[in-house]
Amino acid sequence: MLHGPIAIPKGHRLGPDGECSSHYADLFDASSDVLAGTMALVKQVAVAMRTGQNASGVNILTASGPGSEQSVPHLHFHVVPRWVDDGISTWPTGRSEHHFSGDPVAELADALASGQHHRT
């Protein structure tokens, strides 16, 4: 695991290095097996943050694709240790200005049911 360029907060980790960061552009590019292994590693780091840093929780963040503000073109996850009243908010504070032409819940359900992987 790597330190992020800016540790927000101290103890923040960026990972994984190695296979994912050098071979996959984002989560859409990685196989389910790679993602399962990656999440197992992310969980190990999260548990270590809880036991070693006394974090009361973690946020796991990633960005995939141009609409997500992905700034580094490889798959990685930020594991951010959290404590009650730590002053950090990771949740969006507003609503998206994107407008759907149809029912977004129905569109998502249809894509999941059909096994659709990507719509261009």
PDB file of C-alpha atoms in Angstrom, residues 25-26 28 61-74 76 78 90-93 96:
ATOM      1  CA  ALA A  25      -7.439   1.924 -15.947  1.00  0.00           C
ATOM      2  CA  ASP A  26     -10.422   1.765 -13.584  1.00  0.00           C
ATOM      3  CA  PHE A  28     -14.654  -1.072 -15.436  1.00  0.00           C
ATOM      4  CA  LEU A  61     -13.093   5.901  -2.172  1.00  0.00           C
ATOM      5  CA  THR A  62     -12.364   5.365  -5.847  1.00  0.00           C
ATOM      6  CA  ALA A  63     -13.074   7.207  -9.064  1.00  0.00           C
ATOM      7  CA  SER A  64     -13.622   5.450 -12.399  1.00  0.00           C
ATOM      8  CA  GLY A  65     -14.116   7.276 -15.668  1.00  0.00           C
ATOM      9  CA  PRO A  66     -14.133  10.911 -16.767  1.00  0.00           C
ATOM     10  CA  GLY A  67     -17.455  11.754 -15.108  1.00  0.00           C
ATOM     11  CA  SER A  68     -16.085  10.700 -11.704  1.00  0.00           C
ATOM     12  CA  GLU A  69     -13.221  13.214 -11.523  1.00  0.00           C
ATOM     13  CA  GLN A  70     -10.709  10.383 -11.893  1.00  0.00           C
ATOM     14  CA  SER A  71      -7.362  12.170 -12.038  1.00  0.00           C
ATOM     15  CA  VAL A  72      -4.965   9.214 -11.996  1.00  0.00           C
ATOM     16  CA  PRO A  73      -5.436   6.787 -14.912  1.00  0.00           C
ATOM     17  CA  HIS A  74      -5.139   3.546 -12.971  1.00  0.00           C
ATOM     18  CA  HIS A  76      -6.773   2.476  -6.978  1.00  0.00           C
ATOM     19  CA  HIS A  78      -8.303   5.422  -1.009  1.00  0.00           C
ATOM     20  CA  THR A  90     -16.913  12.533   2.190  1.00  0.00           C
ATOM     21  CA  TRP A  91     -20.558  12.642   1.151  1.00  0.00           C
ATOM     22  CA  PRO A  92     -21.780  14.892  -1.654  1.00  0.00           C
ATOM     23  CA  THR A  93     -23.326  18.071  -0.301  1.00  0.00           C
ATOM     24  CA  SER A  96     -26.281  16.082  -9.416  1.00  0.00           C
TER      25      SER A  96
END
